[in-house]
């Protein structure tokens, strides 16, 4: 089987995953761990991700989607 080019893999697959899935993917292999742990990957993911609140604790990560502005009463 042919390997996917890394830019296709990152831009079209990993960056579109939910945060919990990405965290799980870190433990697939060293290459994925290094890629996902890179601060640049986090920046790219945040740029394309929907607005959310992320609370990290040592024992778990909590991901809370925030409503879009247009869905709030009076556009608040």
mmCIF file with all atom_site columns, N, CA and C in Angstrom:
data_model
loop_
_atom_site.group_PDB
_atom_site.id
_atom_site.type_symbol
_atom_site.label_atom_id
_atom_site.label_alt_id
_atom_site.label_comp_id
_atom_site.label_asym_id
_atom_site.label_entity_id
_atom_site.label_seq_id
_atom_site.pdbx_PDB_ins_code
_atom_site.Cartn_x
_atom_site.Cartn_y
_atom_site.Cartn_z
_atom_site.occupancy
_atom_site.B_iso_or_equiv
_atom_site.pdbx_formal_charge
_atom_site.auth_seq_id
_atom_site.auth_comp_id
_atom_site.auth_asym_id
_atom_site.auth_atom_id
_atom_site.pdbx_PDB_model_num
ATOM 1   N N  . UNK A 1 1  ? 0.846   -1.177 0.000  1.00 0.00 ? 1  UNK A N  1
ATOM 2   C CA . UNK A 1 1  ? 0.000   0.000  0.000  1.00 0.00 ? 1  UNK A CA 1
ATOM 3   C C  . UNK A 1 1  ? 0.892   1.241  0.000  1.00 0.00 ? 1  UNK A C  1
ATOM 4   N N  . UNK A 1 2  ? 0.502   2.246  -0.771 1.00 0.00 ? 2  UNK A N  1
ATOM 5   C CA . UNK A 1 2  ? 1.268   3.473  -0.887 1.00 0.00 ? 2  UNK A CA 1
ATOM 6   C C  . UNK A 1 2  ? 0.954   4.410  0.282  1.00 0.00 ? 2  UNK A C  1
ATOM 7   N N  . UNK A 1 3  ? 1.981   5.076  0.808  1.00 0.00 ? 3  UNK A N  1
ATOM 8   C CA . UNK A 1 3  ? 1.775   6.036  1.896  1.00 0.00 ? 3  UNK A CA 1
ATOM 9   C C  . UNK A 1 3  ? 1.191   7.331  1.367  1.00 0.00 ? 3  UNK A C  1
ATOM 10  N N  . UNK A 1 4  ? 0.346   7.961  2.172  1.00 0.00 ? 4  UNK A N  1
ATOM 11  C CA . UNK A 1 4  ? -0.189  9.277  1.816  1.00 0.00 ? 4  UNK A CA 1
ATOM 12  C C  . UNK A 1 4  ? 0.907   10.316 1.982  1.00 0.00 ? 4  UNK A C  1
ATOM 13  N N  . UNK A 1 5  ? 0.989   11.289 1.071  1.00 0.00 ? 5  UNK A N  1
ATOM 14  C CA . UNK A 1 5  ? 1.927   12.395 1.297  1.00 0.00 ? 5  UNK A CA 1
ATOM 15  C C  . UNK A 1 5  ? 1.555   13.099 2.601  1.00 0.00 ? 5  UNK A C  1
ATOM 16  N N  . UNK A 1 6  ? 2.560   13.524 3.354  1.00 0.00 ? 6  UNK A N  1
ATOM 17  C CA . UNK A 1 6  ? 2.304   14.078 4.689  1.00 0.00 ? 6  UNK A CA 1
ATOM 18  C C  . UNK A 1 6  ? 1.420   15.313 4.669  1.00 0.00 ? 6  UNK A C  1
ATOM 19  N N  . UNK A 1 7  ? 1.539   16.178 3.641  1.00 0.00 ? 7  UNK A N  1
ATOM 20  C CA . UNK A 1 7  ? 0.694   17.377 3.612  1.00 0.00 ? 7  UNK A CA 1
ATOM 21  C C  . UNK A 1 7  ? -0.777  17.017 3.424  1.00 0.00 ? 7  UNK A C  1
ATOM 22  N N  . UNK A 1 8  ? -1.067  16.002 2.629  1.00 0.00 ? 8  UNK A N  1
ATOM 23  C CA . UNK A 1 8  ? -2.454  15.554 2.447  1.00 0.00 ? 8  UNK A CA 1
ATOM 24  C C  . UNK A 1 8  ? -2.962  14.955 3.754  1.00 0.00 ? 8  UNK A C  1
ATOM 25  N N  . UNK A 1 9  ? -2.128  14.143 4.375  1.00 0.00 ? 9  UNK A N  1
ATOM 26  C CA . UNK A 1 9  ? -2.510  13.511 5.633  1.00 0.00 ? 9  UNK A CA 1
ATOM 27  C C  . UNK A 1 9  ? -2.822  14.558 6.694  1.00 0.00 ? 9  UNK A C  1
ATOM 28  N N  . UNK A 1 10 ? -1.955  15.542 6.843  1.00 0.00 ? 10 UNK A N  1
ATOM 29  C CA . UNK A 1 10 ? -2.151  16.564 7.877  1.00 0.00 ? 10 UNK A CA 1
ATOM 30  C C  . UNK A 1 10 ? -3.315  17.474 7.531  1.00 0.00 ? 10 UNK A C  1
ATOM 31  N N  . UNK A 1 11 ? -3.314  18.063 6.343  1.00 0.00 ? 11 UNK A N  1
ATOM 32  C CA . UNK A 1 11 ? -4.312  19.067 5.978  1.00 0.00 ? 11 UNK A CA 1
ATOM 33  C C  . UNK A 1 11 ? -5.707  18.507 5.752  1.00 0.00 ? 11 UNK A C  1
ATOM 34  N N  . UNK A 1 12 ? -5.811  17.317 5.243  1.00 0.00 ? 12 UNK A N  1
ATOM 35  C CA . UNK A 1 12 ? -7.126  16.785 4.902  1.00 0.00 ? 12 UNK A CA 1
ATOM 36  C C  . UNK A 1 12 ? -7.669  15.768 5.899  1.00 0.00 ? 12 UNK A C  1
ATOM 37  N N  . UNK A 1 13 ? -6.839  15.308 6.795  1.00 0.00 ? 13 UNK A N  1
ATOM 38  C CA . UNK A 1 13 ? -7.324  14.296 7.730  1.00 0.00 ? 13 UNK A CA 1
ATOM 39  C C  . UNK A 1 13 ? -7.149  14.754 9.178  1.00 0.00 ? 13 UNK A C  1
ATOM 40  N N  . UNK A 1 14 ? -5.917  14.859 9.633  1.00 0.00 ? 14 UNK A N  1
ATOM 41  C CA . UNK A 1 14 ? -5.685  15.161 11.048 1.00 0.00 ? 14 UNK A CA 1
ATOM 42  C C  . UNK A 1 14 ? -6.264  16.492 11.493 1.00 0.00 ? 14 UNK A C  1
ATOM 43  N N  . UNK A 1 15 ? -6.108  17.535 10.695 1.00 0.00 ? 15 UNK A N  1
ATOM 44  C CA . UNK A 1 15 ? -6.589  18.854 11.104 1.00 0.00 ? 15 UNK A CA 1
ATOM 45  C C  . UNK A 1 15 ? -8.108  18.929 11.212 1.00 0.00 ? 15 UNK A C  1
ATOM 46  N N  . UNK A 1 16 ? -8.813  18.006 10.607 1.00 0.00 ? 16 UNK A N  1
ATOM 47  C CA . UNK A 1 16 ? -10.275 18.024 10.634 1.00 0.00 ? 16 UNK A CA 1
ATOM 48  C C  . UNK A 1 16 ? -10.854 17.179 11.778 1.00 0.00 ? 16 UNK A C  1
ATOM 49  N N  . UNK A 1 17 ? -9.995  16.479 12.485 1.00 0.00 ? 17 UNK A N  1
ATOM 50  C CA . UNK A 1 17 ? -10.464 15.615 13.567 1.00 0.00 ? 17 UNK A CA 1
ATOM 51  C C  . UNK A 1 17 ? -10.836 16.406 14.811 1.00 0.00 ? 17 UNK A C  1
ATOM 52  N N  . UNK A 1 18 ? -11.720 15.831 15.600 1.00 0.00 ? 18 UNK A N  1
ATOM 53  C CA . UNK A 1 18 ? -12.104 16.364 16.902 1.00 0.00 ? 18 UNK A CA 1
ATOM 54  C C  . UNK A 1 18 ? -10.882 16.270 17.820 1.00 0.00 ? 18 UNK A C  1
ATOM 55  N N  . UNK A 1 19 ? -10.758 17.174 18.755 1.00 0.00 ? 19 UNK A N  1
ATOM 56  C CA . UNK A 1 19 ? -9.602  17.229 19.650 1.00 0.00 ? 19 UNK A CA 1
ATOM 57  C C  . UNK A 1 19 ? -9.364  15.895 20.356 1.00 0.00 ? 19 UNK A C  1
ATOM 58  N N  . UNK A 1 20 ? -10.418 15.263 20.832 1.00 0.00 ? 20 UNK A N  1
ATOM 59  C CA . UNK A 1 20 ? -10.242 13.975 21.525 1.00 0.00 ? 20 UNK A CA 1
ATOM 60  C C  . UNK A 1 20 ? -9.624  12.928 20.608 1.00 0.00 ? 20 UNK A C  1
ATOM 61  N N  . UNK A 1 21 ? -10.026 12.919 19.358 1.00 0.00 ? 21 UNK A N  1
ATOM 62  C CA . UNK A 1 21 ? -9.462  11.960 18.406 1.00 0.00 ? 21 UNK A CA 1
ATOM 63  C C  . UNK A 1 21 ? -7.995  12.254 18.145 1.00 0.00 ? 21 UNK A C  1
ATOM 64  N N  . UNK A 1 22 ? -7.665  13.531 18.040 1.00 0.00 ? 22 UNK A N  1
ATOM 65  C CA . UNK A 1 22 ? -6.269  13.908 17.808 1.00 0.00 ? 22 UNK A CA 1
ATOM 66  C C  . UNK A 1 22 ? -5.401  13.464 18.979 1.00 0.00 ? 22 UNK A C  1
ATOM 67  N N  . UNK A 1 23 ? -5.891  13.667 20.185 1.00 0.00 ? 23 UNK A N  1
ATOM 68  C CA . UNK A 1 23 ? -5.127  13.257 21.363 1.00 0.00 ? 23 UNK A CA 1
ATOM 69  C C  . UNK A 1 23 ? -4.898  11.748 21.340 1.00 0.00 ? 23 UNK A C  1
ATOM 70  N N  . UNK A 1 24 ? -5.894  10.986 20.944 1.00 0.00 ? 24 UNK A N  1
ATOM 71  C CA . UNK A 1 24 ? -5.729  9.531  20.835 1.00 0.00 ? 24 UNK A CA 1
ATOM 72  C C  . UNK A 1 24 ? -4.719  9.168  19.756 1.00 0.00 ? 24 UNK A C  1
ATOM 73  N N  . UNK A 1 25 ? -4.708  9.920  18.667 1.00 0.00 ? 25 UNK A N  1
ATOM 74  C CA . UNK A 1 25 ? -3.795  9.647  17.554 1.00 0.00 ? 25 UNK A CA 1
ATOM 75  C C  . UNK A 1 25 ? -2.332  9.862  17.937 1.00 0.00 ? 25 UNK A C  1
ATOM 76  N N  . UNK A 1 26 ? -2.085  10.664 18.965 1.00 0.00 ? 26 UNK A N  1
ATOM 77  C CA . UNK A 1 26 ? -0.708  10.914 19.398 1.00 0.00 ? 26 UNK A CA 1
ATOM 78  C C  . UNK A 1 26 ? 0.008   9.625  19.766 1.00 0.00 ? 26 UNK A C  1
ATOM 79  N N  . UNK A 1 27 ? -0.747  8.621  20.159 1.00 0.00 ? 27 UNK A N  1
ATOM 80  C CA . UNK A 1 27 ? -0.135  7.406  20.672 1.00 0.00 ? 27 UNK A CA 1
ATOM 81  C C  . UNK A 1 27 ? -0.044  6.283  19.634 1.00 0.00 ? 27 UNK A C  1
ATOM 82  N N  . UNK A 1 28 ? -0.285  6.608  18.373 1.00 0.00 ? 28 UNK A N  1
ATOM 83  C CA . UNK A 1 28 ? -0.183  5.604  17.308 1.00 0.00 ? 28 UNK A CA 1
ATOM 84  C C  . UNK A 1 28 ? 1.276   5.231  17.064 1.00 0.00 ? 28 UNK A C  1
ATOM 85  N N  . UNK A 1 29 ? 2.124   6.235  16.929 1.00 0.00 ? 29 UNK A N  1
ATOM 86  C CA . UNK A 1 29 ? 3.548   6.002  16.704 1.00 0.00 ? 29 UNK A CA 1
ATOM 87  C C  . UNK A 1 29 ? 4.316   7.283  17.022 1.00 0.00 ? 29 UNK A C  1
ATOM 88  N N  . UNK A 1 30 ? 5.645   7.187  17.053 1.00 0.00 ? 30 UNK A N  1
ATOM 89  C CA . UNK A 1 30 ? 6.474   8.353  17.374 1.00 0.00 ? 30 UNK A CA 1
ATOM 90  C C  . UNK A 1 30 ? 6.289   9.482  16.371 1.00 0.00 ? 30 UNK A C  1
ATOM 91  N N  . UNK A 1 31 ? 6.168   9.134  15.099 1.00 0.00 ? 31 UNK A N  1
ATOM 92  C CA . UNK A 1 31 ? 6.008   10.157 14.065 1.00 0.00 ? 31 UNK A CA 1
ATOM 93  C C  . UNK A 1 31 ? 4.745   10.968 14.309 1.00 0.00 ? 31 UNK A C  1
ATOM 94  N N  . UNK A 1 32 ? 3.635   10.300 14.577 1.00 0.00 ? 32 UNK A N  1
ATOM 95  C CA . UNK A 1 32 ? 2.375   11.002 14.829 1.00 0.00 ? 32 UNK A CA 1
ATOM 96  C C  . UNK A 1 32 ? 2.469   11.802 16.122 1.00 0.00 ? 32 UNK A C  1
ATOM 97  N N  . UNK A 1 33 ? 3.113   11.238 17.132 1.00 0.00 ? 33 UNK A N  1
ATOM 98  C CA . UNK A 1 33 ? 3.268   11.947 18.403 1.00 0.00 ? 33 UNK A CA 1
ATOM 99  C C  . UNK A 1 33 ? 4.014   13.265 18.185 1.00 0.00 ? 33 UNK A C  1
ATOM 100 N N  . UNK A 1 34 ? 5.125   13.196 17.469 1.00 0.00 ? 34 UNK A N  1
ATOM 101 C CA . UNK A 1 34 ? 5.917   14.400 17.205 1.00 0.00 ? 34 UNK A CA 1
ATOM 102 C C  . UNK A 1 34 ? 5.142   15.407 16.374 1.00 0.00 ? 34 UNK A C  1
ATOM 103 N N  . UNK A 1 35 ? 4.420   14.944 15.374 1.00 0.00 ? 35 UNK A N  1
ATOM 104 C CA . UNK A 1 35 ? 3.631   15.832 14.522 1.00 0.00 ? 35 UNK A CA 1
ATOM 105 C C  . UNK A 1 35 ? 2.544   16.541 15.327 1.00 0.00 ? 35 UNK A C  1
ATOM 106 N N  . UNK A 1 36 ? 1.785   15.791 16.099 1.00 0.00 ? 36 UNK A N  1
ATOM 107 C CA . UNK A 1 36 ? 0.659   16.350 16.847 1.00 0.00 ? 36 UNK A CA 1
ATOM 108 C C  . UNK A 1 36 ? 1.139   17.199 18.025 1.00 0.00 ? 36 UNK A C  1
ATOM 109 N N  . UNK A 1 37 ? 2.303   16.900 18.572 1.00 0.00 ? 37 UNK A N  1
ATOM 110 C CA . UNK A 1 37 ? 2.849   17.670 19.693 1.00 0.00 ? 37 UNK A CA 1
ATOM 111 C C  . UNK A 1 37 ? 3.488   18.981 19.248 1.00 0.00 ? 37 UNK A C  1
ATOM 112 N N  . UNK A 1 38 ? 3.711   19.130 17.970 1.00 0.00 ? 38 UNK A N  1
ATOM 113 C CA . UNK A 1 38 ? 4.337   20.344 17.432 1.00 0.00 ? 38 UNK A CA 1
ATOM 114 C C  . UNK A 1 38 ? 3.403   21.545 17.619 1.00 0.00 ? 38 UNK A C  1
ATOM 115 N N  . UNK A 1 39 ? 3.879   22.645 18.204 1.00 0.00 ? 39 UNK A N  1
ATOM 116 C CA . UNK A 1 39 ? 3.036   23.834 18.389 1.00 0.00 ? 39 UNK A CA 1
ATOM 117 C C  . UNK A 1 39 ? 2.452   24.368 17.074 1.00 0.00 ? 39 UNK A C  1
ATOM 118 N N  . UNK A 1 40 ? 3.148   24.178 15.973 1.00 0.00 ? 40 UNK A N  1
ATOM 119 C CA . UNK A 1 40 ? 2.637   24.632 14.674 1.00 0.00 ? 40 UNK A CA 1
ATOM 120 C C  . UNK A 1 40 ? 1.374   23.860 14.290 1.00 0.00 ? 40 UNK A C  1
ATOM 121 N N  . UNK A 1 41 ? 1.339   22.570 14.601 1.00 0.00 ? 41 UNK A N  1
ATOM 122 C CA . UNK A 1 41 ? 0.143   21.772 14.338 1.00 0.00 ? 41 UNK A CA 1
ATOM 123 C C  . UNK A 1 41 ? -1.032  22.315 15.150 1.00 0.00 ? 41 UNK A C  1
ATOM 124 N N  . UNK A 1 42 ? -0.785  22.646 16.414 1.00 0.00 ? 42 UNK A N  1
ATOM 125 C CA . UNK A 1 42 ? -1.847  23.197 17.267 1.00 0.00 ? 42 UNK A CA 1
ATOM 126 C C  . UNK A 1 42 ? -2.372  24.507 16.685 1.00 0.00 ? 42 UNK A C  1
ATOM 127 N N  . UNK A 1 43 ? -1.487  25.361 16.199 1.00 0.00 ? 43 UNK A N  1
ATOM 128 C CA . UNK A 1 43 ? -1.911  26.629 15.583 1.00 0.00 ? 43 UNK A CA 1
ATOM 129 C C  . UNK A 1 43 ? -2.792  26.375 14.364 1.00 0.00 ? 43 UNK A C  1
ATOM 130 N N  . UNK A 1 44 ? -2.347  25.463 13.494 1.00 0.00 ? 44 UNK A N  1
ATOM 131 C CA . UNK A 1 44 ? -3.122  25.150 12.291 1.00 0.00 ? 44 UNK A CA 1
ATOM 132 C C  . UNK A 1 44 ? -4.495  24.592 12.655 1.00 0.00 ? 44 UNK A C  1
ATOM 133 N N  . UNK A 1 45 ? -4.545  23.732 13.652 1.00 0.00 ? 45 UNK A N  1
ATOM 134 C CA . UNK A 1 45 ? -5.820  23.149 14.063 1.00 0.00 ? 45 UNK A CA 1
ATOM 135 C C  . UNK A 1 45 ? -6.751  24.219 14.617 1.00 0.00 ? 45 UNK A C  1
ATOM 136 N N  . UNK A 1 46 ? -6.229  25.121 15.434 1.00 0.00 ? 46 UNK A N  1
ATOM 137 C CA . UNK A 1 46 ? -7.067  26.178 16.012 1.00 0.00 ? 46 UNK A CA 1
ATOM 138 C C  . UNK A 1 46 ? -7.590  27.126 14.939 1.00 0.00 ? 46 UNK A C  1
ATOM 139 N N  . UNK A 1 47 ? -6.796  27.373 13.898 1.00 0.00 ? 47 UNK A N  1
ATOM 140 C CA . UNK A 1 47 ? -7.231  28.273 12.829 1.00 0.00 ? 47 UNK A CA 1
ATOM 141 C C  . UNK A 1 47 ? -8.422  27.720 12.056 1.00 0.00 ? 47 UNK A C  1
ATOM 142 N N  . UNK A 1 48 ? -8.483  26.419 11.874 1.00 0.00 ? 48 UNK A N  1
ATOM 143 C CA . UNK A 1 48 ? -9.570  25.833 11.089 1.00 0.00 ? 48 UNK A CA 1
ATOM 144 C C  . UNK A 1 48 ? -10.699 25.289 11.946 1.00 0.00 ? 48 UNK A C  1
ATOM 145 N N  . UNK A 1 49 ? -10.493 25.188 13.254 1.00 0.00 ? 49 UNK A N  1
ATOM 146 C CA . UNK A 1 49 ? -11.499 24.599 14.144 1.00 0.00 ? 49 UNK A CA 1
ATOM 147 C C  . UNK A 1 49 ? -12.617 25.584 14.454 1.00 0.00 ? 49 UNK A C  1
ATOM 148 N N  . UNK A 1 50 ? -13.768 25.036 14.794 1.00 0.00 ? 50 UNK A N  1
ATOM 149 C CA . UNK A 1 50 ? -14.884 25.855 15.251 1.00 0.00 ? 50 UNK A CA 1
ATOM 150 C C  . UNK A 1 50 ? -14.537 26.422 16.622 1.00 0.00 ? 50 UNK A C  1
ATOM 151 N N  . UNK A 1 51 ? -15.174 27.518 16.973 1.00 0.00 ? 51 UNK A N  1
ATOM 152 C CA . UNK A 1 51 ? -14.936 28.135 18.267 1.00 0.00 ? 51 UNK A CA 1
ATOM 153 C C  . UNK A 1 51 ? -15.337 27.174 19.379 1.00 0.00 ? 51 UNK A C  1
ATOM 154 N N  . UNK A 1 52 ? -14.452 27.034 20.357 1.00 0.00 ? 52 UNK A N  1
ATOM 155 C CA . UNK A 1 52 ? -14.745 26.144 21.470 1.00 0.00 ? 52 UNK A CA 1
ATOM 156 C C  . UNK A 1 52 ? -13.943 26.571 22.688 1.00 0.00 ? 52 UNK A C  1
ATOM 157 N N  . UNK A 1 53 ? -14.313 26.033 23.798 1.00 0.00 ? 53 UNK A N  1
ATOM 158 C CA . UNK A 1 53 ? -13.594 26.246 25.038 1.00 0.00 ? 53 UNK A CA 1
ATOM 159 C C  . UNK A 1 53 ? -12.912 24.933 25.374 1.00 0.00 ? 53 UNK A C  1
ATOM 160 N N  . UNK A 1 54 ? -11.615 24.972 25.599 1.00 0.00 ? 54 UNK A N  1
ATOM 161 C CA . UNK A 1 54 ? -10.863 23.765 25.910 1.00 0.00 ? 54 UNK A CA 1
ATOM 162 C C  . UNK A 1 54 ? -10.276 23.923 27.303 1.00 0.00 ? 54 UNK A C  1
ATOM 163 N N  . UNK A 1 55 ? -10.646 23.033 28.187 1.00 0.00 ? 55 UNK A N  1
ATOM 164 C CA . UNK A 1 55 ? -10.145 23.062 29.555 1.00 0.00 ? 55 UNK A CA 1
ATOM 165 C C  . UNK A 1 55 ? -9.292  21.815 29.744 1.00 0.00 ? 55 UNK A C  1
ATOM 166 N N  . UNK A 1 56 ? -8.029  22.004 30.093 1.00 0.00 ? 56 UNK A N  1
ATOM 167 C CA . UNK A 1 56 ? -7.144  20.856 30.288 1.00 0.00 ? 56 UNK A CA 1
ATOM 168 C C  . UNK A 1 56 ? -6.820  20.698 31.757 1.00 0.00 ? 56 UNK A C  1
ATOM 169 N N  . UNK A 1 57 ? -6.960  19.490 32.212 1.00 0.00 ? 57 UNK A N  1
ATOM 170 C CA . UNK A 1 57 ? -6.523  19.118 33.551 1.00 0.00 ? 57 UNK A CA 1
ATOM 171 C C  . UNK A 1 57 ? -5.526  17.988 33.383 1.00 0.00 ? 57 UNK A C  1
ATOM 172 N N  . UNK A 1 58 ? -4.805  17.697 34.422 1.00 0.00 ? 58 UNK A N  1
ATOM 173 C CA . UNK A 1 58 ? -3.808  16.638 34.330 1.00 0.00 ? 58 UNK A CA 1
ATOM 174 C C  . UNK A 1 58 ? -4.450  15.299 33.997 1.00 0.00 ? 58 UNK A C  1
ATOM 175 N N  . UNK A 1 59 ? -5.631  15.041 34.537 1.00 0.00 ? 59 UNK A N  1
ATOM 176 C CA . UNK A 1 59 ? -6.251  13.732 34.350 1.00 0.00 ? 59 UNK A CA 1
ATOM 177 C C  . UNK A 1 59 ? -7.180  13.640 33.149 1.00 0.00 ? 59 UNK A C  1
ATOM 178 N N  . UNK A 1 60 ? -7.542  14.773 32.514 1.00 0.00 ? 60 UNK A N  1
ATOM 179 C CA . UNK A 1 60 ? -8.424  14.695 31.344 1.00 0.00 ? 60 UNK A CA 1
ATOM 180 C C  . UNK A 1 60 ? -8.520  16.046 30.630 1.00 0.00 ? 60 UNK A C  1
ATOM 181 N N  . UNK A 1 61 ? -9.073  16.019 29.435 1.00 0.00 ? 61 UNK A N  1
ATOM 182 C CA . UNK A 1 61 ? -9.322  17.228 28.658 1.00 0.00 ? 61 UNK A CA 1
ATOM 183 C C  . UNK A 1 61 ? -10.817 17.351 28.450 1.00 0.00 ? 61 UNK A C  1
ATOM 184 N N  . UNK A 1 62 ? -11.358 18.546 28.656 1.00 0.00 ? 62 UNK A N  1
ATOM 185 C CA . UNK A 1 62 ? -12.783 18.795 28.463 1.00 0.00 ? 62 UNK A CA 1
ATOM 186 C C  . UNK A 1 62 ? -12.935 19.745 27.285 1.00 0.00 ? 62 UNK A C  1
ATOM 187 N N  . UNK A 1 63 ? -13.726 19.368 26.304 1.00 0.00 ? 63 UNK A N  1
ATOM 188 C CA . UNK A 1 63 ? -13.942 20.139 25.083 1.00 0.00 ? 63 UNK A CA 1
ATOM 189 C C  . UNK A 1 63 ? -15.391 20.597 25.079 1.00 0.00 ? 63 UNK A C  1
ATOM 190 N N  . UNK A 1 64 ? -15.610 21.918 25.116 1.00 0.00 ? 64 UNK A N  1
ATOM 191 C CA . UNK A 1 64 ? -16.968 22.456 25.173 1.00 0.00 ? 64 UNK A CA 1
ATOM 192 C C  . UNK A 1 64 ? -17.206 23.345 23.955 1.00 0.00 ? 64 UNK A C  1
ATOM 193 N N  . UNK A 1 65 ? -18.017 22.908 22.988 1.00 0.00 ? 65 UNK A N  1
ATOM 194 C CA . UNK A 1 65 ? -18.311 23.763 21.829 1.00 0.00 ? 65 UNK A CA 1
ATOM 195 C C  . UNK A 1 65 ? -19.073 25.010 22.271 1.00 0.00 ? 65 UNK A C  1
ATOM 196 N N  . UNK A 1 66 ? -18.714 26.136 21.711 1.00 0.00 ? 66 UNK A N  1
ATOM 197 C CA . UNK A 1 66 ? -19.410 27.384 22.007 1.00 0.00 ? 66 UNK A CA 1
ATOM 198 C C  . UNK A 1 66 ? -20.370 27.704 20.875 1.00 0.00 ? 66 UNK A C  1
ATOM 199 N N  . UNK A 1 67 ? -21.520 28.296 21.184 1.00 0.00 ? 67 UNK A N  1
ATOM 200 C CA . UNK A 1 67 ? -22.456 28.658 20.113 1.00 0.00 ? 67 UNK A CA 1
ATOM 201 C C  . UNK A 1 67 ? -21.857 29.747 19.230 1.00 0.00 ? 67 UNK A C  1
ATOM 202 N N  . UNK A 1 68 ? -22.202 29.698 17.964 1.00 0.00 ? 68 UNK A N  1
ATOM 203 C CA . UNK A 1 68 ? -21.763 30.743 17.043 1.00 0.00 ? 68 UNK A CA 1
ATOM 204 C C  . UNK A 1 68 ? -22.495 32.024 17.382 1.00 0.00 ? 68 UNK A C  1
ATOM 205 N N  . UNK A 1 69 ? -21.877 33.158 17.143 1.00 0.00 ? 69 UNK A N  1
ATOM 206 C CA . UNK A 1 69 ? -22.486 34.447 17.446 1.00 0.00 ? 69 UNK A CA 1
ATOM 207 C C  . UNK A 1 69 ? -23.869 34.605 16.830 1.00 0.00 ? 69 UNK A C  1
ATOM 208 N N  . UNK A 1 70 ? -24.038 34.145 15.607 1.00 0.00 ? 70 UNK A N  1
ATOM 209 C CA . UNK A 1 70 ? -25.319 34.314 14.927 1.00 0.00 ? 70 UNK A CA 1
ATOM 210 C C  . UNK A 1 70 ? -26.441 33.528 15.606 1.00 0.00 ? 70 UNK A C  1
ATOM 211 N N  . UNK A 1 71 ? -26.092 32.525 16.421 1.00 0.00 ? 71 UNK A N  1
ATOM 212 C CA . UNK A 1 71 ? -27.101 31.721 17.106 1.00 0.00 ? 71 UNK A CA 1
ATOM 213 C C  . UNK A 1 71 ? -27.489 32.280 18.469 1.00 0.00 ? 71 UNK A C  1
ATOM 214 N N  . UNK A 1 72 ? -26.779 33.306 18.921 1.00 0.00 ? 72 UNK A N  1
ATOM 215 C CA . UNK A 1 72 ? -27.084 33.888 20.223 1.00 0.00 ? 72 UNK A CA 1
ATOM 216 C C  . UNK A 1 72 ? -28.221 34.890 20.104 1.00 0.00 ? 72 UNK A C  1
ATOM 217 N N  . UNK A 1 73 ? -29.046 35.024 21.152 1.00 0.00 ? 73 UNK A N  1
ATOM 218 C CA . UNK A 1 73 ? -30.138 36.002 21.113 1.00 0.00 ? 73 UNK A CA 1
ATOM 219 C C  . UNK A 1 73 ? -29.579 37.419 20.976 1.00 0.00 ? 73 UNK A C  1
ATOM 220 N N  . UNK A 1 74 ? -30.206 38.215 20.153 1.00 0.00 ? 74 UNK A N  1
ATOM 221 C CA . UNK A 1 74 ? -29.838 39.609 19.920 1.00 0.00 ? 74 UNK A CA 1
ATOM 222 C C  . UNK A 1 74 ? -28.414 39.781 19.401 1.00 0.00 ? 74 UNK A C  1
ATOM 223 N N  . UNK A 1 75 ? -27.835 38.731 18.812 1.00 0.00 ? 75 UNK A N  1
ATOM 224 C CA . UNK A 1 75 ? -26.497 38.812 18.245 1.00 0.00 ? 75 UNK A CA 1
ATOM 225 C C  . UNK A 1 75 ? -25.417 39.134 19.260 1.00 0.00 ? 75 UNK A C  1
ATOM 226 N N  . UNK A 1 76 ? -25.669 38.845 20.536 1.00 0.00 ? 76 UNK A N  1
ATOM 227 C CA . UNK A 1 76 ? -24.717 39.179 21.608 1.00 0.00 ? 76 UNK A CA 1
ATOM 228 C C  . UNK A 1 76 ? -23.398 38.487 21.427 1.00 0.00 ? 76 UNK A C  1
#
